[in-house]
Amino acid sequence: ASAAFGQGIGVPTLQLAMAAAAMANGGRLLEPLVVKKVTDGAGVPLRETSPRARRDVVSPAIARMVSDMLGSVTEGEGTGRE
């Protein structure tokens, strides 16, 4: 696929968040959760959900490399320090 100059490529916020989370989860893309737990008025859980993996999108080694690169900008002379 290609994009001409002057044209943008839009990514929904949820999709961008899922991509970043996949790097933090070792390359595993998880189903997004909006509600983790539902409780009654006394705090007793009525329903709970747990993360489900959709698929592995990158190897754990690549996910670690990307995570390290993202973190490195906040250290030393990185552009995200201040």
Tab-separated table of C-alpha atoms in Angstrom:
chain	number	residue	atom	x	y	z
A	1	ALA	CA	0.000	0.000	0.000
A	2	SER	CA	1.114	3.561	-0.568
A	3	ALA	CA	0.023	7.041	0.411
A	4	ALA	CA	0.608	10.157	-1.678
A	5	PHE	CA	2.097	13.312	-0.169
A	6	GLY	CA	-0.494	15.526	1.462
A	7	GLN	CA	-2.718	12.666	2.516
A	8	GLY	CA	-2.959	11.488	6.081
A	9	ILE	CA	-3.452	8.017	7.441
A	10	GLY	CA	-5.906	7.989	10.322
A	11	VAL	CA	-5.785	5.517	13.175
A	12	PRO	CA	-8.588	5.291	15.736
A	13	THR	CA	-7.489	5.985	19.312
A	14	LEU	CA	-8.503	2.521	20.511
A	15	GLN	CA	-6.465	0.843	17.765
A	16	LEU	CA	-3.406	2.942	18.666
A	17	ALA	CA	-3.806	2.060	22.356
A	18	MET	CA	-4.148	-1.637	21.501
A	19	ALA	CA	-0.950	-1.523	19.425
A	20	ALA	CA	0.999	0.083	22.277
A	21	ALA	CA	-0.450	-2.417	24.750
A	22	ALA	CA	0.582	-5.316	22.496
A	23	MET	CA	4.222	-4.206	22.843
A	24	ALA	CA	3.832	-4.094	26.628
A	25	ASN	CA	2.166	-7.546	26.586
A	26	GLY	CA	5.105	-9.240	24.893
A	27	GLY	CA	3.680	-8.979	21.376
A	28	ARG	CA	0.257	-10.394	22.220
A	29	LEU	CA	-2.784	-8.420	21.020
A	30	LEU	CA	-5.573	-8.575	23.601
A	31	GLU	CA	-9.292	-7.900	23.243
A	32	PRO	CA	-9.997	-4.468	24.714
A	33	LEU	CA	-11.878	-4.440	28.014
A	34	VAL	CA	-14.197	-1.571	28.837
A	35	VAL	CA	-15.587	-3.055	32.056
A	36	LYS	CA	-13.475	-5.434	34.121
A	37	LYS	CA	-15.909	-6.136	36.957
A	38	VAL	CA	-19.553	-5.454	37.864
A	39	THR	CA	-20.494	-5.440	41.552
A	40	ASP	CA	-23.709	-5.006	43.513
A	41	GLY	CA	-24.264	-2.248	46.080
A	42	ALA	CA	-22.391	-4.224	48.751
A	43	GLY	CA	-19.355	-4.704	46.513
A	44	VAL	CA	-20.063	-8.365	45.768
A	45	PRO	CA	-18.877	-9.240	42.241
A	46	LEU	CA	-21.750	-10.070	39.902
A	47	ARG	CA	-19.665	-10.480	36.766
A	48	GLU	CA	-15.949	-10.415	36.013
A	49	THR	CA	-14.069	-10.573	32.754
A	50	SER	CA	-10.493	-11.466	32.037
A	51	PRO	CA	-8.264	-10.523	29.118
A	52	ARG	CA	-8.485	-12.698	26.007
A	53	ALA	CA	-5.712	-12.829	23.446
A	54	ARG	CA	-6.655	-12.226	19.816
A	55	ARG	CA	-3.292	-13.276	18.416
A	56	ASP	CA	0.446	-12.732	18.617
A	57	VAL	CA	1.298	-9.740	16.421
A	58	VAL	CA	5.086	-9.640	16.903
A	59	SER	CA	7.606	-11.903	18.582
A	60	PRO	CA	8.402	-11.300	22.262
A	61	ALA	CA	11.938	-10.252	21.250
A	62	ILE	CA	10.631	-7.539	18.908
A	63	ALA	CA	8.091	-6.374	21.510
A	64	ARG	CA	10.908	-6.049	24.069
A	65	MET	CA	13.061	-4.134	21.574
A	66	VAL	CA	10.260	-1.666	20.768
A	67	SER	CA	9.445	-1.228	24.470
A	68	ASP	CA	13.108	-0.541	25.220
A	69	MET	CA	13.272	2.036	22.415
A	70	LEU	CA	10.123	3.778	23.637
A	71	GLY	CA	11.518	3.918	27.161
A	72	SER	CA	14.953	5.091	26.084
A	73	VAL	CA	13.664	8.525	25.051
A	74	THR	CA	12.978	9.274	28.720
A	75	GLU	CA	16.555	8.555	29.791
A	76	GLY	CA	19.929	10.239	29.247
A	77	GLU	CA	19.688	12.763	26.439
A	78	GLY	CA	16.351	11.425	25.169
A	79	THR	CA	13.809	13.823	23.706
A	80	GLY	CA	11.125	12.861	26.242
A	81	ARG	CA	13.128	13.600	29.375
A	82	GLU	CA	11.541	16.899	30.357
